[in-house]
CSV table of C-alpha atoms and ligand atoms in Angstrom, one decimal:
chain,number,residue,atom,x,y,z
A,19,UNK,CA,0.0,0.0,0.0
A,20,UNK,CA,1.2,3.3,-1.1
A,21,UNK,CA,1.3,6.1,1.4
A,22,UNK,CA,4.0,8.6,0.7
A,23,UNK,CA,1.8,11.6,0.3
A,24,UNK,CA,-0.2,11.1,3.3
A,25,UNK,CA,3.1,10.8,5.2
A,26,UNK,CA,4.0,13.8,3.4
A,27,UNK,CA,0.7,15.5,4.6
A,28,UNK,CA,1.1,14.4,8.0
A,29,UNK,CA,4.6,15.7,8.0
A,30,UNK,CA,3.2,19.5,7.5
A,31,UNK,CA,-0.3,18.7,9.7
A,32,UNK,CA,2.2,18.0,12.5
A,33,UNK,CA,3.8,21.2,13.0
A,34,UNK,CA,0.8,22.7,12.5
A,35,UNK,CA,-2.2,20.7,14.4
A,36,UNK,CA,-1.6,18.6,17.7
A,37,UNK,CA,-1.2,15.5,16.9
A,38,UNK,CA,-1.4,16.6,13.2
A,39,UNK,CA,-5.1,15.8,13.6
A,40,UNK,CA,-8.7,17.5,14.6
A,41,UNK,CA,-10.1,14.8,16.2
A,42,UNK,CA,-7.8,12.1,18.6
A,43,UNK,CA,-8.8,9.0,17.6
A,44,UNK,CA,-8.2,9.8,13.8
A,45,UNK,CA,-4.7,9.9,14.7
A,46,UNK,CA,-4.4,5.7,14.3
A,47,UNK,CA,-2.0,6.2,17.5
A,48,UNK,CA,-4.2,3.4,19.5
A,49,UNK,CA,-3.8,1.0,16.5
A,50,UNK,CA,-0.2,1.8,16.3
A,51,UNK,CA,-0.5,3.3,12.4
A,52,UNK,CA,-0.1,6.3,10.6
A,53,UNK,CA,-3.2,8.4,9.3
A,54,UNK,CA,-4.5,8.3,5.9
A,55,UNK,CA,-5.1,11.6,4.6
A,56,UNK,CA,-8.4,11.1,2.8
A,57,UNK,CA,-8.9,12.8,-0.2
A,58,UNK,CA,-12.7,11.9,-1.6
A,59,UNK,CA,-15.3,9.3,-1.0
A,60,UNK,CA,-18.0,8.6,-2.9
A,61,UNK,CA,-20.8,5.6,-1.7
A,62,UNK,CA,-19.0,2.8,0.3
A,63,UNK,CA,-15.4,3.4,-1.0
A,64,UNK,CA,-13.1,6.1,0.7
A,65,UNK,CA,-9.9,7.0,-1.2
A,66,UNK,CA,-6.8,9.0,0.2
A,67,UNK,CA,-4.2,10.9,-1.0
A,68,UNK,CA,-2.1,8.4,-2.5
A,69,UNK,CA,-4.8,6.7,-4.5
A,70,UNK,CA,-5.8,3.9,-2.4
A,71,UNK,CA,-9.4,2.8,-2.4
A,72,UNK,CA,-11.0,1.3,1.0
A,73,UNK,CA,-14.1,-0.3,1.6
A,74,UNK,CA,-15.4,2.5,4.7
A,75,UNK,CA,-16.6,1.4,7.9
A,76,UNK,CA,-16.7,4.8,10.0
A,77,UNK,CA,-18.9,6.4,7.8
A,78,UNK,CA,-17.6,10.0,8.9
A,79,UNK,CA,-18.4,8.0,12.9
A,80,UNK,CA,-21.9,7.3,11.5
A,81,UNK,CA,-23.2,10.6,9.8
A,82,UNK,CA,-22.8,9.0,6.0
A,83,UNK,CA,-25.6,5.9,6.3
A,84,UNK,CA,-26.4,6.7,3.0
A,85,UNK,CA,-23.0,6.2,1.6
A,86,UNK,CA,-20.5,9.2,0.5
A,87,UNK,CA,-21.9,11.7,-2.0
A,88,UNK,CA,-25.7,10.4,-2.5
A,89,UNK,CA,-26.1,12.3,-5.5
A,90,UNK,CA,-29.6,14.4,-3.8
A,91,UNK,CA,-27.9,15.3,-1.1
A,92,UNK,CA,-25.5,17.1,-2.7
A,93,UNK,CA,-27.5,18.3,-4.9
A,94,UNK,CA,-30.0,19.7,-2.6
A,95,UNK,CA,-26.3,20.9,-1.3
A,96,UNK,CA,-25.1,23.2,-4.1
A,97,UNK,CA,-28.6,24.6,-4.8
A,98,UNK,CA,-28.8,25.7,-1.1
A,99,UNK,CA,-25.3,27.1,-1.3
A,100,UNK,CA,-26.0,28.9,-4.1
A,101,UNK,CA,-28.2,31.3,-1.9
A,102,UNK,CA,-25.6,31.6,0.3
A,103,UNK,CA,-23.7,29.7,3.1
A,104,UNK,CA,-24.9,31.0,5.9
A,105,UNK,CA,-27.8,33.6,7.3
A,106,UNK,CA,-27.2,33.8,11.1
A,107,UNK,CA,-30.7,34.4,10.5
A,108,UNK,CA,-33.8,32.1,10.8
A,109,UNK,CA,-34.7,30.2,7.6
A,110,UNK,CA,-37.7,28.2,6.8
A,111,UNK,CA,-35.1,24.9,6.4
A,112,UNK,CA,-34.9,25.1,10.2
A,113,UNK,CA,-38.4,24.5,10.9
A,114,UNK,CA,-38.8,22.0,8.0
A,115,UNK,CA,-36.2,19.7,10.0
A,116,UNK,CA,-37.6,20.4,13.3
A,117,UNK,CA,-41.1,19.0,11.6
A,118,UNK,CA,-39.2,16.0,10.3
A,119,UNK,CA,-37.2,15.0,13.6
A,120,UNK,CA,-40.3,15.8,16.2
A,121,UNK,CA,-42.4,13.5,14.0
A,122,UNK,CA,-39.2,10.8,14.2
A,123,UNK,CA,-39.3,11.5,18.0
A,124,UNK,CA,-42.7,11.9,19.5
A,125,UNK,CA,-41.0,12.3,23.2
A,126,UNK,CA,-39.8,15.8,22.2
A,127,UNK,CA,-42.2,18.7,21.6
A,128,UNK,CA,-39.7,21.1,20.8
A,129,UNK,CA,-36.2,20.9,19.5
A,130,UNK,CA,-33.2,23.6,19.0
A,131,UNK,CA,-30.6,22.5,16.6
A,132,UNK,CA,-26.9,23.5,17.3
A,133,UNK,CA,-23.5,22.7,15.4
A,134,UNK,CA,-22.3,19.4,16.8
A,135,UNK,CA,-23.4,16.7,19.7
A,136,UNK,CA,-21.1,18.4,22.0
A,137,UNK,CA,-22.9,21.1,21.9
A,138,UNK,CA,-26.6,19.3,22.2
A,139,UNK,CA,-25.2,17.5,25.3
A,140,UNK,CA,-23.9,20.5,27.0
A,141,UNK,CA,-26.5,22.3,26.3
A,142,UNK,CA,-29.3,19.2,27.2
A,143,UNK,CA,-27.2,19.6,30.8
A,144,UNK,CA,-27.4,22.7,31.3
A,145,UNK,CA,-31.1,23.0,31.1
A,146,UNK,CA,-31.9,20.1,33.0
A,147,UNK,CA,-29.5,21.7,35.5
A,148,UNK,CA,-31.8,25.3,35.2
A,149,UNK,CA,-35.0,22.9,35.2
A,150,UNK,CA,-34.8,21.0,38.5
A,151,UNK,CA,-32.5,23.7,40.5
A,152,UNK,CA,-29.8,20.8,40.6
A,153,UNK,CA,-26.1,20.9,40.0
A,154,UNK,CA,-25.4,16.7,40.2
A,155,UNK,CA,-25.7,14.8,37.0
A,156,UNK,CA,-25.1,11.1,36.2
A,157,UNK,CA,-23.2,9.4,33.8
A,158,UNK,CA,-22.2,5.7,33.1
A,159,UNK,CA,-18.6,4.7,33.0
A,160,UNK,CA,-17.1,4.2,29.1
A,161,UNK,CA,-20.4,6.2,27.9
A,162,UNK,CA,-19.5,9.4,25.5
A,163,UNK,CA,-21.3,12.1,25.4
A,164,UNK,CA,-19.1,14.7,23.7
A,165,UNK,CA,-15.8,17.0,25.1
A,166,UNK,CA,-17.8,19.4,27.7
A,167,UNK,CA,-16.1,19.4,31.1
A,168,UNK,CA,-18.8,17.7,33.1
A,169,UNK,CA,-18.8,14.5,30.8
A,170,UNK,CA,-15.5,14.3,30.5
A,171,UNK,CA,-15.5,11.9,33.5
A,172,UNK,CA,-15.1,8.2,33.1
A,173,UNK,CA,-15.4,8.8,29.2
A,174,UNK,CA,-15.4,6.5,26.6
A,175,UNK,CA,-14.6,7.1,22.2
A,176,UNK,CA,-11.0,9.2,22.6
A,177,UNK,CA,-11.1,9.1,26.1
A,178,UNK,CA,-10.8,5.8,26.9
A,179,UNK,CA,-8.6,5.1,23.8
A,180,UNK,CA,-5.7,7.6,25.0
A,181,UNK,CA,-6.4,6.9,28.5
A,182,UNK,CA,-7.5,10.3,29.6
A,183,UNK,CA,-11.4,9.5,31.0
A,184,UNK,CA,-10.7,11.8,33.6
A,185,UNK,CA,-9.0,14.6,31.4
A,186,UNK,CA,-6.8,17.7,32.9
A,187,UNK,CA,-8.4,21.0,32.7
A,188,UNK,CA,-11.8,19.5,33.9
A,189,UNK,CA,-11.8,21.5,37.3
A,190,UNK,CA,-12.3,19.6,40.4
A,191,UNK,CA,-15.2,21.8,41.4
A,192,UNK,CA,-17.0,20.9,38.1
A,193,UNK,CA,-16.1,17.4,38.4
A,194,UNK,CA,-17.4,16.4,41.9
A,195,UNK,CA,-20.8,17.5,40.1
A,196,UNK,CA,-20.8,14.6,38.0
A,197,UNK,CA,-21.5,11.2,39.4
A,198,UNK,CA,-20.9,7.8,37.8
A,199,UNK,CA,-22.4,4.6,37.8
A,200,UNK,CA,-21.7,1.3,35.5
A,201,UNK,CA,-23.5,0.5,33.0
A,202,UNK,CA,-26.6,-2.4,32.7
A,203,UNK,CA,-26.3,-1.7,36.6
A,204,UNK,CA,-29.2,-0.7,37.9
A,205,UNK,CA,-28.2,-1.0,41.1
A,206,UNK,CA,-25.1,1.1,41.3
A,207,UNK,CA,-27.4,3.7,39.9
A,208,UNK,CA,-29.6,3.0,42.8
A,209,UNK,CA,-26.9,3.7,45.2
A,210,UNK,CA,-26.2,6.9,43.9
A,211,UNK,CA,-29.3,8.2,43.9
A,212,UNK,CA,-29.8,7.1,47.9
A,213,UNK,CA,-27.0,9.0,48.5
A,214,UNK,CA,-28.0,11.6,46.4
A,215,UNK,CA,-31.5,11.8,46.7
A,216,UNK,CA,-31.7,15.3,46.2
A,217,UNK,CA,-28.8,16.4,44.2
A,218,UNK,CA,-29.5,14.9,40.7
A,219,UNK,CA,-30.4,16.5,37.8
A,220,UNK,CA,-30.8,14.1,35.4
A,221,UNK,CA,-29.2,11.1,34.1
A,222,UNK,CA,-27.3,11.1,31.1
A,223,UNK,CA,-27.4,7.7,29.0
A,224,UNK,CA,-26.5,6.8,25.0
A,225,UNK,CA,-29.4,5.2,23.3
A,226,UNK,CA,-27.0,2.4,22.4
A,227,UNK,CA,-23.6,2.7,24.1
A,228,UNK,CA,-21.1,3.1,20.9
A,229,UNK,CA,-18.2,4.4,22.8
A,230,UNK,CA,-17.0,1.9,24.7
A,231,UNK,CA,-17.3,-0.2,21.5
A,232,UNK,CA,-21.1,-1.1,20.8
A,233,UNK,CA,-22.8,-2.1,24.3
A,234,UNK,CA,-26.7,-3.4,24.0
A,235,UNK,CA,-28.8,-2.6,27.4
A,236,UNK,CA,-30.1,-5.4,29.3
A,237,UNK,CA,-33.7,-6.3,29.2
A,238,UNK,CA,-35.6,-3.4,31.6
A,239,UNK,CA,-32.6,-1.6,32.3
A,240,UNK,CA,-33.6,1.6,30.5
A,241,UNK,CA,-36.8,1.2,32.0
A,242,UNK,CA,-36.0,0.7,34.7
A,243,UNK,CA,-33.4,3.7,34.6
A,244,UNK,CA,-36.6,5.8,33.9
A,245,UNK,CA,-38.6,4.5,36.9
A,246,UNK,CA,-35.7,6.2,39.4
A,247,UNK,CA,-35.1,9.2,37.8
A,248,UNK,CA,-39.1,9.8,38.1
A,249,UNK,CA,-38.6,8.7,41.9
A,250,UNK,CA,-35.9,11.0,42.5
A,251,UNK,CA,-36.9,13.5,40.5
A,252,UNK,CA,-34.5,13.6,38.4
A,253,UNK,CA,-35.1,13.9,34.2
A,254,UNK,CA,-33.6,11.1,31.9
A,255,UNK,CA,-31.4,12.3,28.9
A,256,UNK,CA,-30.8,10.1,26.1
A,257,UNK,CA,-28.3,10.7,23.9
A,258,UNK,CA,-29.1,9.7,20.8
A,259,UNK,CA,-26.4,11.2,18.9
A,260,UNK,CA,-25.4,7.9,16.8
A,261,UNK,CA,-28.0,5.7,17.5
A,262,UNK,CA,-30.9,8.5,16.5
A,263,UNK,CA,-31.6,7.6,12.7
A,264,UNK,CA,-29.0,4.1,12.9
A,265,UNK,CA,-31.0,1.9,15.1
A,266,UNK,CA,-34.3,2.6,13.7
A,267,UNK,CA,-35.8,5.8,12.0
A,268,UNK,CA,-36.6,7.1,15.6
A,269,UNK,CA,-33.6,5.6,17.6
A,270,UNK,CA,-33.3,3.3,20.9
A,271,UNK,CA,-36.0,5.4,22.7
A,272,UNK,CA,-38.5,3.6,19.7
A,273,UNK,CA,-37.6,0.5,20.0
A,274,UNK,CA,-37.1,0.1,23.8
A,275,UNK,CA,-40.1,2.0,24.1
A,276,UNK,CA,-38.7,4.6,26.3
A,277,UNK,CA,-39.9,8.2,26.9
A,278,UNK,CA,-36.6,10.4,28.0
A,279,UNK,CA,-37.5,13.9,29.0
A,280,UNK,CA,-34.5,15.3,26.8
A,281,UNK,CA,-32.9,13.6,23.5
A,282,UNK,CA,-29.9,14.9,22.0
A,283,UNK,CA,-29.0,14.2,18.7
A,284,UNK,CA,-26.3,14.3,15.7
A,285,UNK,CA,-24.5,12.4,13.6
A,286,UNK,CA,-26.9,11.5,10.7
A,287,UNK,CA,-29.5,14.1,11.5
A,288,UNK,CA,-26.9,16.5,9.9
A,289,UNK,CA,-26.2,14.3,6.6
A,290,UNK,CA,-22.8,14.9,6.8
A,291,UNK,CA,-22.6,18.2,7.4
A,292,UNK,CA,-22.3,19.9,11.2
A,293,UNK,CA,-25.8,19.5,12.8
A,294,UNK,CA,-26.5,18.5,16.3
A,295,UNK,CA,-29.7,19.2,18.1
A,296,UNK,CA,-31.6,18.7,21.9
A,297,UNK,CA,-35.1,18.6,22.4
A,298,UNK,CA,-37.5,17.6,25.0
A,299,UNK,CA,-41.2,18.0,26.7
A,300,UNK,CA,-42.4,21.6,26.2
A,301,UNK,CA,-42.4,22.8,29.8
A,302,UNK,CA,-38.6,21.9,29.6
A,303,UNK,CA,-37.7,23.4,26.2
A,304,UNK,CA,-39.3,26.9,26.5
A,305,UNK,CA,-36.9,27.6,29.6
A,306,UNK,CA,-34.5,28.3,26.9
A,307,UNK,CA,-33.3,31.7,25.9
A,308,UNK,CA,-35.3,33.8,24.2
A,309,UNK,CA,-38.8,32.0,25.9
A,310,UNK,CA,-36.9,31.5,29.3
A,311,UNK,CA,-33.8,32.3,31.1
A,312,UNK,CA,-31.3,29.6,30.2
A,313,UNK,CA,-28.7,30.6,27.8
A,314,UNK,CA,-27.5,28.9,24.4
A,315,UNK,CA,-27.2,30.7,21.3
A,316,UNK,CA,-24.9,30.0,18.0
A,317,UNK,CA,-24.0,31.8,15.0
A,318,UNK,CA,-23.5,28.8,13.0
A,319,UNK,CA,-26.7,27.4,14.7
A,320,UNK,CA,-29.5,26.1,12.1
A,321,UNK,CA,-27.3,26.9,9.1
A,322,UNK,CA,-29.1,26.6,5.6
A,323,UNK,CA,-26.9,24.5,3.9
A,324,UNK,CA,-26.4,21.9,7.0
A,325,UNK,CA,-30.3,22.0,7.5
A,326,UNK,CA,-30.9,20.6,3.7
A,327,UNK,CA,-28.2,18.3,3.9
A,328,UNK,CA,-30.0,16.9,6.6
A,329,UNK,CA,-33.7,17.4,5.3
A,330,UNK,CA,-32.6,15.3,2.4
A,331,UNK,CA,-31.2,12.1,4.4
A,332,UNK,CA,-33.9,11.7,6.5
A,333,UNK,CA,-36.3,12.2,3.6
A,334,UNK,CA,-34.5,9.2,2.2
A,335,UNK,CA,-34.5,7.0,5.2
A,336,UNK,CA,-38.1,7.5,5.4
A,337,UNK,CA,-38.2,5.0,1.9
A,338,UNK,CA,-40.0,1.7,2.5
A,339,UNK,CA,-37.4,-1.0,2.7
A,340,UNK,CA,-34.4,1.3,4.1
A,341,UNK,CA,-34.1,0.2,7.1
A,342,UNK,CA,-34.7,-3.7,6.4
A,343,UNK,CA,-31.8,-3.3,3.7
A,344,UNK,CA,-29.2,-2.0,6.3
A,345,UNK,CA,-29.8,-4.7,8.9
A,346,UNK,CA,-29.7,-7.9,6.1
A,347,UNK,CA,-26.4,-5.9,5.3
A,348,UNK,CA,-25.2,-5.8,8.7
A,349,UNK,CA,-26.1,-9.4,9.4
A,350,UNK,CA,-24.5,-10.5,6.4
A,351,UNK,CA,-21.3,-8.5,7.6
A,352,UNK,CA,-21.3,-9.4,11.2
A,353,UNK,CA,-22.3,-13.3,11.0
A,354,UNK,CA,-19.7,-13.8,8.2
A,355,UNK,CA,-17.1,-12.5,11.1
A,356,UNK,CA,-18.3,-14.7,13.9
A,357,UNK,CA,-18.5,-17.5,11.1
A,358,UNK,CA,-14.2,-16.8,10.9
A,359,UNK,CA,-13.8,-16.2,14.4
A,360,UNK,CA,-15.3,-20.0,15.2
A,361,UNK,CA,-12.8,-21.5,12.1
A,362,UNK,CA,-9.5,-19.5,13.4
A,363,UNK,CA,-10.7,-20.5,17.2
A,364,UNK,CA,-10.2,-16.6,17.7
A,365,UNK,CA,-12.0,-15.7,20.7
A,366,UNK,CA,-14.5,-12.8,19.7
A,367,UNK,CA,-17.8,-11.8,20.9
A,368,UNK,CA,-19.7,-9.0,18.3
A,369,UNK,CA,-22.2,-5.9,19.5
A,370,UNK,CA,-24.7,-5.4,17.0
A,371,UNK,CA,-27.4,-2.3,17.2
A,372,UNK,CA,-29.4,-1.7,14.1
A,373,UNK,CA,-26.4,-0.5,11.7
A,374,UNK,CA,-23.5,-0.7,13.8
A,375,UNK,CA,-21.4,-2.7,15.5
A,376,UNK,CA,-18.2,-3.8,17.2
A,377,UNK,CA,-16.0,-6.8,17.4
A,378,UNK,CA,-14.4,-7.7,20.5
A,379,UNK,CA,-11.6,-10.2,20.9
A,380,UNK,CA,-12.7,-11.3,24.6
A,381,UNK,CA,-15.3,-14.7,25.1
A,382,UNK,CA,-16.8,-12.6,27.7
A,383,UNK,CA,-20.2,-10.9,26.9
A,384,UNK,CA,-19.5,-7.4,27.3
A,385,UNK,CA,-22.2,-6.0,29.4
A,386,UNK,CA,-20.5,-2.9,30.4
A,387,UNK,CA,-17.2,-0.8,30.7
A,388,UNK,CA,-15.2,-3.2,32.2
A,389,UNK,CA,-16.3,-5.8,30.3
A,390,UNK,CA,-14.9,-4.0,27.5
A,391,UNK,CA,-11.9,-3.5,28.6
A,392,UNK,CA,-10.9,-7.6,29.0
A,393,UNK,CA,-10.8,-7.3,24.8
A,394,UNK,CA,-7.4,-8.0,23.7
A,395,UNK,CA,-6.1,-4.3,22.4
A,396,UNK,CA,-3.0,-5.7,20.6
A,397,UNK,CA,-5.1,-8.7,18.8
A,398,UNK,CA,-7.3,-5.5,17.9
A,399,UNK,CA,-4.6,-3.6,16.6
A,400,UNK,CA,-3.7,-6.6,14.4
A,401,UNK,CA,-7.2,-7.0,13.2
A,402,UNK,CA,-7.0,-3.4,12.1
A,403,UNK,CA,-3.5,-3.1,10.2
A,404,UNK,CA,-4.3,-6.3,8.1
A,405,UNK,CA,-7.7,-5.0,7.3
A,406,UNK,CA,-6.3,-1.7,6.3
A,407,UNK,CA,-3.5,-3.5,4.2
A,408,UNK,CA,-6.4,-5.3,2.4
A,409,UNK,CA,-8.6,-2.3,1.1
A,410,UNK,CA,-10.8,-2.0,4.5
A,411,UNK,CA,-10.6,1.3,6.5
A,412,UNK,CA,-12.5,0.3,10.5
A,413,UNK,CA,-12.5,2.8,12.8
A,414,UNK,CA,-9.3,2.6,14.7
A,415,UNK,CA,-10.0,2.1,18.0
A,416,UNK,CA,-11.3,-1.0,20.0
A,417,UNK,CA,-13.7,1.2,21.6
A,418,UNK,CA,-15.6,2.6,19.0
A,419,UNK,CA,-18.2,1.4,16.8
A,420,UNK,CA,-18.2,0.0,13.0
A,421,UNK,CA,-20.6,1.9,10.9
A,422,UNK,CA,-22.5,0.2,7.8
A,423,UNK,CA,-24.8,1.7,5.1
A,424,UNK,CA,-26.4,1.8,2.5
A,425,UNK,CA,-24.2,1.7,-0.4
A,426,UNK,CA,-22.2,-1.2,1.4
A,427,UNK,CA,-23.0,-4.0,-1.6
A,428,UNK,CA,-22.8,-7.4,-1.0
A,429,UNK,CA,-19.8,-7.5,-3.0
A,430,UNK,CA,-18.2,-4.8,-0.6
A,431,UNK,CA,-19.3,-7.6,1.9
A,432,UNK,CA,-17.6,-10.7,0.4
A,433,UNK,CA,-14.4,-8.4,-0.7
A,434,UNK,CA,-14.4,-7.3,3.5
A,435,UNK,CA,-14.9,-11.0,4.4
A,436,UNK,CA,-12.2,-12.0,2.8
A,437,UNK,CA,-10.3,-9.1,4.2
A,438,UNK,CA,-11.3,-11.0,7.7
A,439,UNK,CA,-10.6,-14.2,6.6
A,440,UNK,CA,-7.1,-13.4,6.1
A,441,UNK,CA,-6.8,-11.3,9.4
A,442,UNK,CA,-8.2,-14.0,11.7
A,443,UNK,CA,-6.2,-16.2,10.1
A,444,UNK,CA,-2.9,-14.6,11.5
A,445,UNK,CA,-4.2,-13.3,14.8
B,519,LIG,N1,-15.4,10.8,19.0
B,519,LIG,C1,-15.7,10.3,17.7
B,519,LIG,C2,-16.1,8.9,17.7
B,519,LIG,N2,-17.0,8.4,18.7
B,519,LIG,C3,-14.6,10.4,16.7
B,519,LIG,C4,-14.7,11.7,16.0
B,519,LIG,C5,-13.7,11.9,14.9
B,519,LIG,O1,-12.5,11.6,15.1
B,519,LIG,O2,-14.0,12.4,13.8
């Protein structure tokens, strides 16, 4: 595999951009590789700057689940653009993808869209803070919920890759707010809320864990997460940032039949482009600023052109069929892995939620954080360098999720079996 000119790249991104990269995990440092500098992608394939084509499993980390490039997105893209890139006023797009994700989402009454899911998670905590007068939140260990300061304890994606869960410049003050509790454990949550009762605001949860590597919840543990947070008083968020529009067109609240007082989304509400959005149960919602007192505002906030990108996918998931296609896909993907797994003897147990999923290298069932972390990280990083050297980019991190769509063709399956075949074969 030729990679001169992305070395050459990363050479000048180096002196330029920490790491030479925008985003940590990107950076291929867990896997022990070198970025690709990606130049184009276009349906399932991603191509870099020396020419090499990959079959792509990150997907841009879930937005592109309709493969690279669908021809009306972009096209809906350039005729939007044409009228300009940006207002930093309202536009009627705004409330044309508010209609389209309150329908998706019957918990929420009312939505505000910002620029990324960092954002809709900060900002889903800081008005569940303003809404129940409390300062505590809590989160589960190896869940993700973005880069802002209270849930950057006991994270999971980047954070648990470099070892950082707990990152410096999070100030102890802030910190002490946030309490934490393991996952598919109800009753550590329990035990924080008795010794809490009072002091939680709300409960922060993914719909799907997909940064500790894909983690499915127990049977009644969401529900039964609900049930305490009505008890204490505090409100349930659900981050559904990458399982939203993956797991179903209506995300893990649908299909665990679950009613969270605030959902955050991202990911493939924005098709591609920088959208994330919060939204919740009226009473909640119009405490925002200008209707209430709690402040959250963004220039880049509801932009035109990231608005129809998004309009456009989710008009596109709504086609009969769409959904059904991505799971035989996934099925097809997954099952052919576990099928090599059982032939090499290489101990693996695979996550699957709706379109995404993770292979671990552990016989354990992994049921939480810890769980995860029994995977073998140098069998992974083996996995991943063959799979690279044969024409398949996975997201390069144990704990992190694989992404498939719907340009992924069965060929594009058979050519990535193969791919496996040949990786299990020297693990
Ligand atoms: N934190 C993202 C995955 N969960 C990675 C984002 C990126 O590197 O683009």
């Amino acid at each position: 595999m030729k990679s001169k000119k992305s070395a050459q790249i990363l050479k000048r991104a180096l002196k330029l951009i920490p790491g030479g990269v925008n985003s940590p995990v990107r950076a291929f440092k867990a896997v022990g590789g070198k970025p690709l500098f990606i130049s184009k992608a276009k349906g399932s394939k991603i191509y870099d700057a020396d020419g090499n084509c990959f079959i792509d499993y990150i997907g841009s980390w879930g937005p592109m689940i309709l493969g690279h490039a669908h021809p009306r997105v972009i096209s809906a893209i350039k005729k939007t653009a044409d009228k300009s890139t940006s207002f930093g006023a309202p536009s009627e797009l705004e409330v044309t993808l508010a209609e389209l994700t309150l329908k998706a989402f019957p918990s929420m009454d009312m939505v505000r869209f910002v620029s990324s899911g960092t954002e809709a998670t900060m900002s889903a905590i800081r008005l569940a803070r303003a809404y129940t007068k409390r300062d505590g939140i809590l989160k589960f260990d190896g869940c993700y919920h973005g880069h802002a300061d209270s849930l950057l304890v006991k994270a999971g994606s980047g954070a648990a890759t470099f070892g950082v869960p707990d990152s410096p410049g999070v100030p102890a003050d802030l910190a002490k707010h946030t309490f934490n509790a393991a996952y598919n454990d109800i009753s550590s949550v329990k035990a924080v809320f008795e010794a809490n009762p009072s002091d939680i605001a709300a409960v922060i949860v993914e719909g799907v864990p997909g940064n500790m590597g894909v983690v499915l919840p127990k049977e009644g543990f969401l529900e039964s997460l609900k049930k305490l947070c009505e008890t204490y008083g505090a409100l349930l968020i659900m981050d559904e940032v990458m399982s939203g529009f993956r797991l179903c067109y209506g995300g893990a609240q649908k299909i665990h039949k679950i009613n969270p007082d605030i959902t955050c989304l991202g990911k493939v509400i924005g098709g591609g482009l920088p959208v994330g959005a919060f939204g919740g149960k009226r009473q909640i919602m119009e405490m925002l600023s200008p209707s209430g007192p709690v402040y959250q505002a963004g220039t880049l906030s509801g932009n035109p052109v990231a608005m129809v990108a998004g309009i456009e996918t989710l008009k596109l998931l709504q086609k009969k069929g769409t959904y059904e296609k991505l799971y035989v896909t996934t099925d097809s993907l997954y099952k052919g892995i576990l099928g090599i797994a059982k032939r090499h003897s290489v101990p693996c147990h695979i996550s699957v939620a709706g379109a995404m999923f993770t292979v671990f290298f552990t016989e354990n069932i992994v049921h939480n954080y810890s769980d995860a972390r029994t995977s073998d990280l140098a069998k992974f990083s083996k996995y991943f360098t063959t799979m690279l050297k044969n024409g398949v980019y996975l997201p390069p991190s144990q704990f992190e999720a694989v992404f498939v769509s719907l340009a992924h063709s069965k060929d594009d399956i058979s050519k990535t079996l193969e791919a496996v075949e040949k990786s299990f074969k020297s693990l």
